[in-house]
Amino acid sequence: MLKNKSSKLPEGQIDTLIGPQVVIRGDLQFSGGLHIEGRVIGKLVAAEGEKAVLTLAESGSIEGEIHSPVVVINGRVDGDIHCSERLELASRARVQGNAHYKVVEMAAGSTLTGRLLHVEAEQAAAKHGEVAQFRGRAAELPETEGRVDVSAITG
């Protein structure tokens, strides 16, 4: 008997694995669960309209932009991250770049060298023709503009 494939991606599902000995040079488009333990040099883009989760293991690294609805980082990223749903920075996450997010969760020990930019605030500024000015002032915005979920931070 055939079952209908659920449109929701099960938590932790891995459709593609990039192992620890693998180095990929070039842009990569994906959907479903992508788990990276190796090194990617290039842009990672989730297919438009598809469910996608990118997970970067502690041993993994990405040098390039990331565009995915859900991103879980526990390794090193050198580049901007664009999340339309959720960004999770685990305790070993090391990010050098800006993070565009709707919901962010940061564990104690994770580091981000760049700016946290709330997607909805950025979209609202774009509607008012203020994108260039907004990006230039992002560090000056009050902390209430971007909401950070600190429930996962343990002291």
mmCIF file of C-alpha atoms in Angstrom:
data_model
loop_
_atom_site.group_PDB
_atom_site.id
_atom_site.type_symbol
_atom_site.label_atom_id
_atom_site.label_comp_id
_atom_site.label_asym_id
_atom_site.label_seq_id
_atom_site.Cartn_x
_atom_site.Cartn_y
_atom_site.Cartn_z
ATOM 1 C CA MET A 1 0.000 0.000 0.000
ATOM 2 C CA LEU A 2 1.387 3.399 -0.970
ATOM 3 C CA LYS A 3 1.440 6.169 1.589
ATOM 4 C CA ASN A 4 1.223 9.858 0.822
ATOM 5 C CA LYS A 5 4.507 11.607 1.407
ATOM 6 C CA SER A 6 4.122 14.172 4.152
ATOM 7 C CA SER A 7 4.944 17.749 3.181
ATOM 8 C CA LYS A 8 6.480 18.305 6.608
ATOM 9 C CA LEU A 9 10.091 17.254 6.988
ATOM 10 C CA PRO A 10 10.521 14.944 9.996
ATOM 11 C CA GLU A 11 12.898 16.267 12.656
ATOM 12 C CA GLY A 12 16.444 15.083 11.960
ATOM 13 C CA GLN A 13 15.703 13.464 8.577
ATOM 14 C CA ILE A 14 18.812 13.279 6.394
ATOM 15 C CA ASP A 15 18.354 12.939 2.640
ATOM 16 C CA THR A 16 21.910 13.915 1.689
ATOM 17 C CA LEU A 17 25.131 13.430 3.645
ATOM 18 C CA ILE A 18 28.428 15.119 2.839
ATOM 19 C CA GLY A 19 30.991 13.066 4.751
ATOM 20 C CA PRO A 20 33.993 14.346 6.722
ATOM 21 C CA GLN A 21 36.522 13.524 3.956
ATOM 22 C CA VAL A 22 34.561 15.310 1.209
ATOM 23 C CA VAL A 23 35.360 18.767 -0.205
ATOM 24 C CA ILE A 24 32.840 20.285 -2.616
ATOM 25 C CA ARG A 25 33.796 23.338 -4.692
ATOM 26 C CA GLY A 26 30.853 25.051 -6.348
ATOM 27 C CA ASP A 27 27.271 26.028 -5.671
ATOM 28 C CA LEU A 28 24.844 23.413 -4.417
ATOM 29 C CA GLN A 29 21.033 23.399 -4.620
ATOM 30 C CA PHE A 30 19.206 21.007 -2.292
ATOM 31 C CA SER A 31 15.893 20.070 -0.715
ATOM 32 C CA GLY A 32 15.054 17.862 2.229
ATOM 33 C CA GLY A 33 17.625 17.241 4.942
ATOM 34 C CA LEU A 34 21.253 18.079 4.057
ATOM 35 C CA HIS A 35 23.850 17.089 6.677
ATOM 36 C CA ILE A 36 27.416 18.338 6.191
ATOM 37 C CA GLU A 37 30.413 16.878 8.000
ATOM 38 C CA GLY A 38 32.923 17.854 5.298
ATOM 39 C CA ARG A 39 33.791 21.133 3.595
ATOM 40 C CA VAL A 40 31.754 23.118 1.073
ATOM 41 C CA ILE A 41 33.248 26.062 -0.811
ATOM 42 C CA GLY A 42 30.346 27.745 -2.572
ATOM 43 C CA LYS A 43 26.770 28.859 -2.139
ATOM 44 C CA LEU A 44 24.184 26.482 -0.624
ATOM 45 C CA VAL A 45 20.616 27.207 -1.748
ATOM 46 C CA ALA A 46 17.452 25.326 -0.819
ATOM 47 C CA ALA A 47 15.075 24.708 -3.723
ATOM 48 C CA GLU A 48 12.327 27.334 -3.843
ATOM 49 C CA GLY A 49 9.082 26.204 -2.221
ATOM 50 C CA GLU A 50 10.559 22.948 -0.886
ATOM 51 C CA LYS A 51 11.012 21.886 2.732
ATOM 52 C CA ALA A 52 14.707 22.022 3.557
ATOM 53 C CA VAL A 53 16.946 21.721 6.613
ATOM 54 C CA LEU A 54 20.688 22.303 6.449
ATOM 55 C CA THR A 55 22.698 20.856 9.342
ATOM 56 C CA LEU A 56 26.411 21.601 9.701
ATOM 57 C CA ALA A 57 28.229 19.194 12.043
ATOM 58 C CA GLU A 58 31.039 20.257 14.367
ATOM 59 C CA SER A 59 33.650 18.913 11.931
ATOM 60 C CA GLY A 60 32.045 20.657 8.937
ATOM 61 C CA SER A 61 32.726 24.018 7.317
ATOM 62 C CA ILE A 62 31.063 26.192 4.706
ATOM 63 C CA GLU A 63 32.720 29.028 2.815
ATOM 64 C CA GLY A 64 29.869 30.824 1.086
ATOM 65 C CA GLU A 65 26.293 32.009 1.474
ATOM 66 C CA ILE A 66 23.537 29.816 2.865
ATOM 67 C CA HIS A 67 19.870 30.172 1.848
ATOM 68 C CA SER A 68 17.562 27.692 3.603
ATOM 69 C CA PRO A 69 14.341 27.820 5.621
ATOM 70 C CA VAL A 70 15.969 26.004 8.568
ATOM 71 C CA VAL A 71 19.698 26.054 9.362
ATOM 72 C CA VAL A 72 21.410 24.287 12.280
ATOM 73 C CA ILE A 73 25.087 25.175 12.717
ATOM 74 C CA ASN A 74 27.614 23.437 14.954
ATOM 75 C CA GLY A 75 30.668 23.964 12.724
ATOM 76 C CA ARG A 76 32.297 26.914 10.934
ATOM 77 C CA VAL A 77 30.602 29.231 8.420
ATOM 78 C CA ASP A 78 32.353 32.035 6.536
ATOM 79 C CA GLY A 79 29.502 33.805 4.764
ATOM 80 C CA ASP A 80 26.020 35.193 5.230
ATOM 81 C CA ILE A 81 23.141 32.988 6.381
ATOM 82 C CA HIS A 82 19.580 33.603 5.156
ATOM 83 C CA CYS A 83 16.832 31.698 7.032
ATOM 84 C CA SER A 84 13.155 32.192 6.302
ATOM 85 C CA GLU A 85 12.119 30.093 9.327
ATOM 86 C CA ARG A 86 14.705 29.185 11.990
ATOM 87 C CA LEU A 87 18.422 29.532 12.669
ATOM 88 C CA GLU A 88 19.992 27.437 15.425
ATOM 89 C CA LEU A 89 23.572 28.059 16.536
ATOM 90 C CA ALA A 90 24.814 25.151 18.663
ATOM 91 C CA SER A 91 27.600 25.467 21.229
ATOM 92 C CA ARG A 92 30.459 24.873 18.736
ATOM 93 C CA ALA A 93 29.069 27.182 16.007
ATOM 94 C CA ARG A 94 31.514 29.741 14.597
ATOM 95 C CA VAL A 95 29.934 32.140 12.106
ATOM 96 C CA GLN A 96 31.693 34.992 10.325
ATOM 97 C CA GLY A 97 28.994 36.832 8.414
ATOM 98 C CA ASN A 98 25.539 38.303 8.794
ATOM 99 C CA ALA A 99 22.599 36.151 9.865
ATOM 100 C CA HIS A 100 19.164 36.974 8.423
ATOM 101 C CA TYR A 101 16.588 35.124 10.516
ATOM 102 C CA LYS A 102 12.958 34.908 11.558
ATOM 103 C CA VAL A 103 13.631 32.937 14.761
ATOM 104 C CA VAL A 104 17.111 32.409 16.185
ATOM 105 C CA GLU A 105 18.312 30.097 18.940
ATOM 106 C CA MET A 106 21.868 30.468 20.239
ATOM 107 C CA ALA A 107 23.509 28.050 22.663
ATOM 108 C CA ALA A 108 26.128 29.196 25.154
ATOM 109 C CA GLY A 109 29.558 29.022 23.513
ATOM 110 C CA SER A 110 28.407 29.798 19.967
ATOM 111 C CA THR A 111 29.923 32.852 18.260
ATOM 112 C CA LEU A 112 28.676 35.136 15.505
ATOM 113 C CA THR A 113 30.968 37.803 14.084
ATOM 114 C CA GLY A 114 28.549 39.877 12.052
ATOM 115 C CA ARG A 115 25.033 41.200 12.399
ATOM 116 C CA LEU A 116 21.792 39.532 13.396
ATOM 117 C CA LEU A 117 19.121 40.898 11.050
ATOM 118 C CA HIS A 118 15.481 40.048 11.699
ATOM 119 C CA VAL A 119 13.815 39.108 8.390
ATOM 120 C CA GLU A 120 10.434 40.744 9.099
ATOM 121 C CA ALA A 121 12.053 44.025 10.175
ATOM 122 C CA GLU A 122 14.209 43.956 7.048
ATOM 123 C CA GLN A 123 11.156 43.285 4.832
ATOM 124 C CA ALA A 124 9.208 46.121 6.462
ATOM 125 C CA ALA A 125 12.080 48.523 5.786
ATOM 126 C CA ALA A 126 12.234 47.344 2.161
ATOM 127 C CA LYS A 127 8.523 48.103 1.717
ATOM 128 C CA HIS A 128 9.196 51.668 2.790
ATOM 129 C CA GLY A 129 12.190 52.052 0.456
ATOM 130 C CA GLU A 130 14.664 52.183 3.322
ATOM 131 C CA VAL A 131 16.733 49.050 2.629
ATOM 132 C CA ALA A 132 20.047 50.810 1.962
ATOM 133 C CA GLN A 133 19.633 53.042 5.007
ATOM 134 C CA PHE A 134 18.410 50.135 7.173
ATOM 135 C CA ARG A 135 21.435 47.966 6.392
ATOM 136 C CA GLY A 136 23.765 50.823 7.172
ATOM 137 C CA ARG A 137 22.100 51.400 10.571
ATOM 138 C CA ALA A 138 21.426 47.781 11.567
ATOM 139 C CA ALA A 139 23.860 47.898 14.479
ATOM 140 C CA GLU A 140 22.094 51.001 15.822
ATOM 141 C CA LEU A 141 18.615 49.438 15.933
ATOM 142 C CA PRO A 142 17.185 48.866 19.399
ATOM 143 C CA GLU A 143 17.424 45.291 20.627
ATOM 144 C CA THR A 144 13.640 44.975 20.480
ATOM 145 C CA GLU A 145 13.768 45.118 16.650
ATOM 146 C CA GLY A 146 15.367 41.657 16.484
ATOM 147 C CA ARG A 147 14.048 39.025 18.867
ATOM 148 C CA VAL A 148 16.526 36.471 20.161
ATOM 149 C CA ASP A 149 15.257 33.258 21.739
ATOM 150 C CA VAL A 150 17.635 32.726 24.642
ATOM 151 C CA SER A 151 15.732 29.793 26.145
ATOM 152 C CA ALA A 152 18.443 27.368 24.960
ATOM 153 C CA ILE A 153 21.276 29.285 26.592
ATOM 154 C CA THR A 154 22.481 27.611 29.725
ATOM 155 C CA GLY A 155 24.674 29.444 32.145
#
